[in-house]
Every structure is written in C-alpha cells, then in structure tokens.
PDB file of C-alpha atoms in Angstrom:
ATOM      1  CA  MET N1335     -49.661  28.399  33.514  1.00 48.00           C
ATOM      2  CA  LEU N1336     -51.443  25.748  35.582  1.00 47.00           C
ATOM      3  CA  ARG N1337     -54.166  25.293  32.949  1.00 59.00           C
ATOM      4  CA  SER N1338     -51.626  24.771  30.142  1.00 65.00           C
ATOM      5  CA  LEU N1339     -49.640  22.346  32.315  1.00 53.00           C
ATOM      6  CA  TYR N1340     -52.857  20.422  33.012  1.00 53.00           C
ATOM      7  CA  ALA N1341     -53.745  20.328  29.289  1.00 63.00           C
ATOM      8  CA  TRP N1342     -50.243  19.150  28.367  1.00 63.00           C
ATOM      9  CA  THR N1343     -50.388  16.376  30.986  1.00 61.00           C
ATOM     10  CA  LEU N1344     -53.808  15.283  29.722  1.00 62.00           C
ATOM     11  CA  SER N1345     -52.505  15.165  26.122  1.00 69.00           C
ATOM     12  CA  LEU N1346     -49.896  12.589  27.142  1.00 68.00           C
ATOM     13  CA  ALA N1347     -52.616   9.940  27.591  1.00 67.00           C
ATOM     14  CA  ALA N1348     -52.987   9.604  23.812  1.00 69.00           C
ATOM     15  CA  ARG N1349     -49.310   8.919  23.161  1.00 74.00           C
ATOM     16  CA  LYS N1350     -47.780   5.495  22.566  1.00 79.00           C
ATOM     17  CA  ALA N1351     -45.465   6.022  25.508  1.00 85.00           C
ATOM     18  CA  ALA N1352     -48.370   6.923  27.822  1.00 84.00           C
ATOM     19  CA  ALA N1353     -47.391   4.292  30.424  1.00 88.00           C
ATOM     20  CA  ALA N1354     -43.870   5.729  30.634  1.00 90.00           C
ATOM     21  CA  TRP N1355     -45.314   9.234  30.949  1.00 86.00           C
ATOM     22  CA  LEU N1356     -47.662   7.996  33.684  1.00 88.00           C
ATOM     23  CA  ALA N1357     -44.696   6.599  35.603  1.00 92.00           C
ATOM     24  CA  LEU N1358     -42.784   9.864  35.206  1.00 90.00           C
ATOM     25  CA  ILE N1359     -45.716  12.087  36.242  1.00 88.00           C
ATOM     26  CA  ALA N1360     -46.542   9.840  39.239  1.00 90.00           C
ATOM     27  CA  PHE N1361     -42.881   9.907  40.269  1.00 92.00           C
ATOM     28  CA  VAL N1362     -42.437  13.670  40.127  1.00 89.00           C
ATOM     29  CA  GLU N1363     -45.893  14.394  41.592  1.00 85.00           C
ATOM     30  CA  SER N1364     -44.786  12.818  44.863  1.00 85.00           C
ATOM     31  CA  SER N1365     -41.730  15.014  45.188  1.00 78.00           C
ATOM     32  CA  VAL N1366     -41.775  18.160  43.031  1.00 74.00           C
ATOM     33  CA  PHE N1367     -44.624  18.346  40.464  1.00 70.00           C
ATOM     34  CA  LEU N1368     -47.913  20.234  40.763  1.00 68.00           C
ATOM     35  CA  VAL N1369     -50.305  18.219  38.551  1.00 71.00           C
ATOM     36  CA  PRO N1370     -51.574  14.920  40.040  1.00 79.00           C
ATOM     37  CA  ALA N1371     -50.999  11.676  38.156  1.00 83.00           C
ATOM     38  CA  ASP N1372     -54.780  11.109  38.127  1.00 82.00           C
ATOM     39  CA  VAL N1373     -55.001  13.578  35.224  1.00 78.00           C
ATOM     40  CA  LEU N1374     -53.116  11.084  33.065  1.00 81.00           C
ATOM     41  CA  PHE N1375     -54.301   7.891  34.752  1.00 86.00           C
ATOM     42  CA  LEU N1376     -58.046   8.512  34.200  1.00 82.00           C
ATOM     43  CA  PRO N1377     -58.062   8.885  30.399  1.00 82.00           C
ATOM     44  CA  MET N1378     -55.574   6.018  30.019  1.00 84.00           C
ATOM     45  CA  ALA N1379     -57.702   3.650  32.112  1.00 85.00           C
ATOM     46  CA  LEU N1380     -60.861   4.714  30.269  1.00 81.00           C
ATOM     47  CA  ALA N1381     -59.264   4.213  26.859  1.00 79.00           C
ATOM     48  CA  ARG N1382     -57.835   0.774  27.792  1.00 83.00           C
ATOM     49  CA  PRO N1383     -59.929  -0.597  30.704  1.00 85.00           C
ATOM     50  CA  GLU N1384     -58.291  -4.018  30.380  1.00 88.00           C
ATOM     51  CA  LYS N1385     -55.016  -2.335  31.405  1.00 90.00           C
ATOM     52  CA  ALA N1386     -56.451  -0.274  34.279  1.00 91.00           C
ATOM     53  CA  TYR N1387     -54.865  -2.448  36.985  1.00 96.00           C
ATOM     54  CA  ARG N1388     -51.538  -2.456  35.150  1.00 95.00           C
ATOM     55  CA  TYR N1389     -51.678   1.337  35.030  1.00 94.00           C
ATOM     56  CA  ALA N1390     -52.552   1.370  38.756  1.00 95.00           C
ATOM     57  CA  LEU N1391     -49.451  -0.723  39.469  1.00 97.00           C
ATOM     58  CA  ILE N1392     -47.260   1.606  37.379  1.00 96.00           C
ATOM     59  CA  ALA N1393     -48.694   4.712  39.039  1.00 95.00           C
ATOM     60  CA  THR N1394     -48.381   3.238  42.540  1.00 95.00           C
ATOM     61  CA  ALA N1395     -44.803   2.039  42.087  1.00 96.00           C
ATOM     62  CA  ALA N1396     -43.670   5.295  40.482  1.00 95.00           C
ATOM     63  CA  SER N1397     -45.478   7.389  43.080  1.00 93.00           C
ATOM     64  CA  VAL N1398     -43.840   5.466  45.929  1.00 94.00           C
ATOM     65  CA  ALA N1399     -40.438   5.862  44.238  1.00 96.00           C
ATOM     66  CA  GLY N1400     -41.142   9.593  43.862  1.00 94.00           C
ATOM     67  CA  GLY N1401     -42.104   9.719  47.528  1.00 92.00           C
ATOM     68  CA  ILE N1402     -38.746   8.177  48.403  1.00 95.00           C
ATOM     69  CA  ALA N1403     -37.091  10.879  46.282  1.00 94.00           C
ATOM     70  CA  GLY N1404     -39.064  13.512  48.247  1.00 91.00           C
ATOM     71  CA  TRP N1405     -37.989  11.873  51.519  1.00 93.00           C
ATOM     72  CA  LEU N1406     -34.344  11.954  50.344  1.00 94.00           C
ATOM     73  CA  LEU N1407     -34.719  15.635  49.374  1.00 91.00           C
ATOM     74  CA  GLY N1408     -35.982  16.426  52.856  1.00 92.00           C
ATOM     75  CA  TYR N1409     -33.392  14.264  54.596  1.00 94.00           C
ATOM     76  CA  TYR N1410     -30.288  15.301  52.660  1.00 95.00           C
ATOM     77  CA  ALA N1411     -31.051  18.486  50.731  1.00 92.00           C
ATOM     78  CA  TYR N1412     -33.739  20.495  52.495  1.00 90.00           C
ATOM     79  CA  GLU N1413     -32.021  23.891  52.427  1.00 91.00           C
ATOM     80  CA  SER N1414     -30.439  23.604  48.991  1.00 92.00           C
ATOM     81  CA  LEU N1415     -33.202  21.868  46.962  1.00 89.00           C
ATOM     82  CA  ALA N1416     -36.423  21.138  48.839  1.00 86.00           C
ATOM     83  CA  LYS N1417     -36.937  24.586  50.371  1.00 88.00           C
ATOM     84  CA  PRO N1418     -36.752  26.381  46.978  1.00 88.00           C
ATOM     85  CA  ILE N1419     -39.228  23.843  45.515  1.00 81.00           C
ATOM     86  CA  LEU N1420     -41.685  24.440  48.355  1.00 80.00           C
ATOM     87  CA  GLU N1421     -41.223  28.215  47.983  1.00 87.00           C
ATOM     88  CA  PHE N1422     -41.871  27.984  44.232  1.00 84.00           C
ATOM     89  CA  TYR N1423     -45.230  26.273  44.824  1.00 78.00           C
ATOM     90  CA  GLY N1424     -46.173  28.569  47.712  1.00 83.00           C
ATOM     91  CA  LYS N1425     -46.156  25.652  50.173  1.00 79.00           C
ATOM     92  CA  LEU N1426     -43.264  26.753  52.382  1.00 85.00           C
ATOM     93  CA  ASP N1427     -45.467  28.326  55.083  1.00 86.00           C
ATOM     94  CA  THR N1428     -47.637  25.195  55.282  1.00 80.00           C
ATOM     95  CA  PHE N1429     -44.494  23.119  55.454  1.00 83.00           C
ATOM     96  CA  GLU N1430     -42.922  25.189  58.225  1.00 86.00           C
ATOM     97  CA  ARG N1431     -46.121  25.047  60.316  1.00 84.00           C
ATOM     98  CA  LEU N1432     -46.292  21.277  59.946  1.00 81.00           C
ATOM     99  CA  LYS N1433     -42.591  20.842  60.673  1.00 86.00           C
ATOM    100  CA  SER N1434     -42.775  22.724  63.956  1.00 85.00           C
ATOM    101  CA  HIS N1435     -45.736  20.760  65.335  1.00 83.00           C
ATOM    102  CA  VAL N1436     -45.824  17.278  63.808  1.00 83.00           C
ATOM    103  CA  THR N1437     -44.892  14.093  65.629  1.00 80.00           C
ATOM    104  CA  GLU N1438     -43.770  10.946  63.812  1.00 76.00           C
ATOM    105  CA  GLU N1439     -47.083   9.296  64.661  1.00 76.00           C
ATOM    106  CA  GLN N1440     -49.045  12.225  63.215  1.00 79.00           C
ATOM    107  CA  LEU N1441     -46.833  12.227  60.158  1.00 81.00           C
ATOM    108  CA  GLY N1442     -47.727   8.581  59.539  1.00 78.00           C
ATOM    109  CA  LEU N1443     -51.364   9.644  59.444  1.00 80.00           C
ATOM    110  CA  LEU N1444     -50.529  12.574  57.132  1.00 82.00           C
ATOM    111  CA  LEU N1445     -48.776  10.152  54.776  1.00 83.00           C
ATOM    112  CA  VAL N1446     -51.997   8.197  54.439  1.00 79.00           C
ATOM    113  CA  THR N1447     -54.282  11.242  54.091  1.00 80.00           C
ATOM    114  CA  SER N1448     -52.027  12.948  51.550  1.00 79.00           C
ATOM    115  CA  GLY N1449     -51.581   9.734  49.586  1.00 77.00           C
ATOM    116  CA  LEU N1450     -55.327   9.161  49.447  1.00 75.00           C
ATOM    117  CA  ALA N1451     -56.722  12.658  49.101  1.00 73.00           C
ATOM    118  CA  HIS N1452     -53.784  15.088  48.699  1.00 72.00           C
ATOM    119  CA  LEU N1453     -54.467  16.526  52.176  1.00 73.00           C
ATOM    120  CA  PRO N1454     -51.933  18.109  52.557  1.00 75.00           C
ATOM    121  CA  PRO N1455     -50.196  17.906  49.147  1.00 77.00           C
ATOM    122  CA  ILE N1456     -48.123  14.744  48.892  1.00 81.00           C
ATOM    123  CA  LYS N1457     -44.907  16.546  47.955  1.00 81.00           C
ATOM    124  CA  VAL N1458     -45.116  18.539  51.212  1.00 81.00           C
ATOM    125  CA  VAL N1459     -45.505  15.363  53.279  1.00 85.00           C
ATOM    126  CA  THR N1460     -42.784  13.353  51.527  1.00 89.00           C
ATOM    127  CA  ILE N1461     -40.241  16.136  52.007  1.00 88.00           C
ATOM    128  CA  LEU N1462     -41.422  16.669  55.587  1.00 89.00           C
ATOM    129  CA  ALA N1463     -40.969  12.952  56.335  1.00 91.00           C
ATOM    130  CA  GLY N1464     -37.311  13.259  55.327  1.00 92.00           C
ATOM    131  CA  VAL N1465     -36.758  16.467  57.266  1.00 91.00           C
ATOM    132  CA  VAL N1466     -38.119  15.015  60.518  1.00 90.00           C
ATOM    133  CA  ARG N1467     -36.282  11.732  59.884  1.00 91.00           C
ATOM    134  CA  VAL N1468     -39.266   9.377  59.690  1.00 89.00           C
ATOM    135  CA  ASN N1469     -38.120   5.769  59.418  1.00 90.00           C
ATOM    136  CA  LEU N1470     -37.764   5.092  55.698  1.00 92.00           C
ATOM    137  CA  TRP N1471     -39.406   1.637  55.826  1.00 92.00           C
ATOM    138  CA  HIS N1472     -42.391   2.994  57.726  1.00 88.00           C
ATOM    139  CA  PHE N1473     -42.615   5.774  55.169  1.00 89.00           C
ATOM    140  CA  VAL N1474     -42.478   3.330  52.225  1.00 92.00           C
ATOM    141  CA  LEU N1475     -45.147   1.060  53.719  1.00 90.00           C
ATOM    142  CA  SER N1476     -47.490   4.019  54.340  1.00 87.00           C
ATOM    143  CA  ALA N1477     -46.931   5.288  50.793  1.00 89.00           C
ATOM    144  CA  ILE N1478     -47.646   1.874  49.258  1.00 92.00           C
ATOM    145  CA  VAL N1479     -50.902   1.549  51.202  1.00 88.00           C
ATOM    146  CA  ALA N1480     -52.145   5.087  50.511  1.00 87.00           C
ATOM    147  CA  ARG N1481     -51.113   5.459  46.885  1.00 89.00           C
ATOM    148  CA  GLY N1482     -52.018   1.867  46.044  1.00 92.00           C
ATOM    149  CA  LEU N1483     -55.466   2.293  47.547  1.00 88.00           C
ATOM    150  CA  ARG N1484     -56.047   5.474  45.558  1.00 86.00           C
ATOM    151  CA  PHE N1485     -54.926   4.134  42.162  1.00 91.00           C
ATOM    152  CA  TYR N1486     -56.456   0.670  42.535  1.00 93.00           C
ATOM    153  CA  LEU N1487     -59.774   2.173  43.651  1.00 87.00           C
ATOM    154  CA  LEU N1488     -59.743   4.382  40.552  1.00 87.00           C
ATOM    155  CA  ALA N1489     -58.883   1.360  38.380  1.00 92.00           C
ATOM    156  CA  PHE N1490     -61.718  -0.678  39.907  1.00 91.00           C
ATOM    157  CA  LEU N1491     -64.275   2.096  39.404  1.00 86.00           C
ATOM    158  CA  LEU N1492     -63.216   2.778  35.819  1.00 85.00           C
ATOM    159  CA  ARG N1493     -63.160  -0.916  34.874  1.00 88.00           C
ATOM    160  CA  ARG N1494     -66.490  -1.617  36.533  1.00 86.00           C
ATOM    161  CA  TYR N1495     -68.446   1.455  35.448  1.00 84.00           C
ATOM    162  CA  GLY N1496     -66.468   2.857  32.512  1.00 78.00           C
ATOM    163  CA  GLU N1497     -67.095   6.292  31.087  1.00 74.00           C
ATOM    164  CA  PRO N1498     -70.311   7.045  33.042  1.00 76.00           C
ATOM    165  CA  ILE N1499     -68.271   7.142  36.267  1.00 72.00           C
ATOM    166  CA  GLN N1500     -65.638   9.531  34.850  1.00 68.00           C
ATOM    167  CA  ALA N1501     -67.507  12.729  35.756  1.00 70.00           C
ATOM    168  CA  PHE N1502     -68.153  11.365  39.251  1.00 70.00           C
ATOM    169  CA  VAL N1503     -64.488  10.435  39.693  1.00 66.00           C
ATOM    170  CA  GLU N1504     -63.231  13.783  38.422  1.00 64.00           C
ATOM    171  CA  LYS N1505     -65.645  15.862  40.509  1.00 69.00           C
ATOM    172  CA  ARG N1506     -66.467  13.873  43.625  1.00 68.00           C
ATOM    173  CA  LEU N1507     -63.820  11.234  44.287  1.00 62.00           C
ATOM    174  CA  GLY N1508     -61.546  13.865  45.796  1.00 65.00           C
ATOM    175  CA  LEU N1509     -64.340  14.823  48.199  1.00 67.00           C
ATOM    176  CA  ILE N1510     -65.005  11.197  49.122  1.00 66.00           C
ATOM    177  CA  LEU N1511     -61.320  10.500  49.713  1.00 64.00           C
ATOM    178  CA  ALA N1512     -61.065  13.740  51.696  1.00 67.00           C
ATOM    179  CA  ALA N1513     -63.967  12.532  53.857  1.00 69.00           C
ATOM    180  CA  VAL N1514     -62.148   9.212  54.361  1.00 65.00           C
ATOM    181  CA  ALA N1515     -58.994  11.135  55.281  1.00 66.00           C
ATOM    182  CA  ILE N1516     -60.939  13.294  57.762  1.00 68.00           C
ATOM    183  CA  GLY N1517     -62.477  10.120  59.193  1.00 69.00           C
ATOM    184  CA  LEU N1518     -58.991   8.673  59.703  1.00 65.00           C
ATOM    185  CA  VAL N1519     -57.893  11.839  61.476  1.00 64.00           C
ATOM    186  CA  ALA N1520     -61.006  11.719  63.687  1.00 66.00           C
ATOM    187  CA  LEU N1521     -60.326   8.050  64.536  1.00 64.00           C
ATOM    188  CA  TYR N1522     -56.746   8.899  65.381  1.00 62.00           C
ATOM    189  CA  MET N1523     -57.804  11.769  67.627  1.00 63.00           C
ATOM    190  CA  ALA N1524     -60.404   9.589  69.365  1.00 64.00           C
ATOM    191  CA  TYR N1525     -57.798   6.894  69.906  1.00 58.00           C
ATOM    192  CA  ARG N1526     -55.374   9.440  71.394  1.00 62.00           C
ATOM    193  CA  LEU N1527     -58.076  10.757  73.739  1.00 64.00           C
ATOM    194  CA  ILE N1528     -58.981   7.261  74.934  1.00 71.00           C
ATOM    195  CA  ALA N1529     -55.383   6.050  75.171  1.00 63.00           C
ATOM    196  CA  GLY N1530     -54.432   9.108  76.842  1.00 57.00           C
TER     197      GLY N1530
END
C-alpha cells in the first residue's frame, strides 16, 4: 500500500495542477498523511528550477497550515479524531511515550527536529503540541523556521546543482538533516546541563 501511495504522489508532479497538489500533500503531511511532501517537491523543482523557491514557499505555507490543523486536532479532538489517526499509522505508542514525558521546552525542540528531519514524524509532534497545549504562536514560529529551512534548502540545492544532486538529496539529505537534528538535541542537553 505504501509503495502505491508513494508512486501516486510522485505521479502528481507531472500534472498541470502540481502546485495545488503540492500544497495539499504538504498540508496533510503535517497532520494526517504518511508520504512526505518532498516526494512531490523534488521532481517539481527539478522540472522547473526557476520555480523552486515558489514551490518552497507553497510547501512551507501549506505545511505550517497543516501543522496548525494537527495542533487543533490535538487540542480539541484528540480522543475522537487524532487518536484513531495515530493508531492507524502505528504511532500511538510513540505518541503516548512522548506525551507522558515531554516538557513544553522539549517540545519546541521536537518541532524543529521533526520539521527538519521527520524525527519524530511531524504529524505526531503537531498533534502532541495541541494535546499538551503548547502556545499556538510559539508553535507556528517553530514550524515556519523548521519547514521553511527544509524546503528552501532543497530548493537551493536543486536550483544550484540540478539533477546531479537529486540522488544525493533523495538518499542522504535525510541523514544530514537527522545529524543536524541530533546536533540540536545535543546542544539543548548541554545547555540544560550548564544552566542547571
């Protein structure tokens, strides 16, 4: 099922309404969808490099809006809507562990790491932010920074290096962003140790 969903998402890049599909996929990825918007963003930016930054703006704005929808699901409809979604994707246990231990400060860091490198999956973090009542404006600012950084970095790389960078982006960018996310966590932990 996942492979066919991935193939369908990838096929959307060739359509005339690809930008609208990108917005939709980026929106639902942040709250309920399994396939990341990168699957659609990459071929679109490669096919039309002059529009890569426009696509980054669309993906960022829609992803942040989808994150707000995830936050609202967690805040207002956890039991009735969000919990069944998390169960469907097999993320409920991860969610429950995070919920029982996370502070608002740690959640701010998770918003950045999930937005950059999907660690943990962004839909888990957006719903969690609503459940634990993270300040909405803090949430939105974190989402703009993390998702914007991810999509604009992809746009820059694809515009600058074109198709030769595609294999690198598809195979290694996730690892690089995961390393950045781990670095942020390490910095946070060091700060907490020093501060006290």
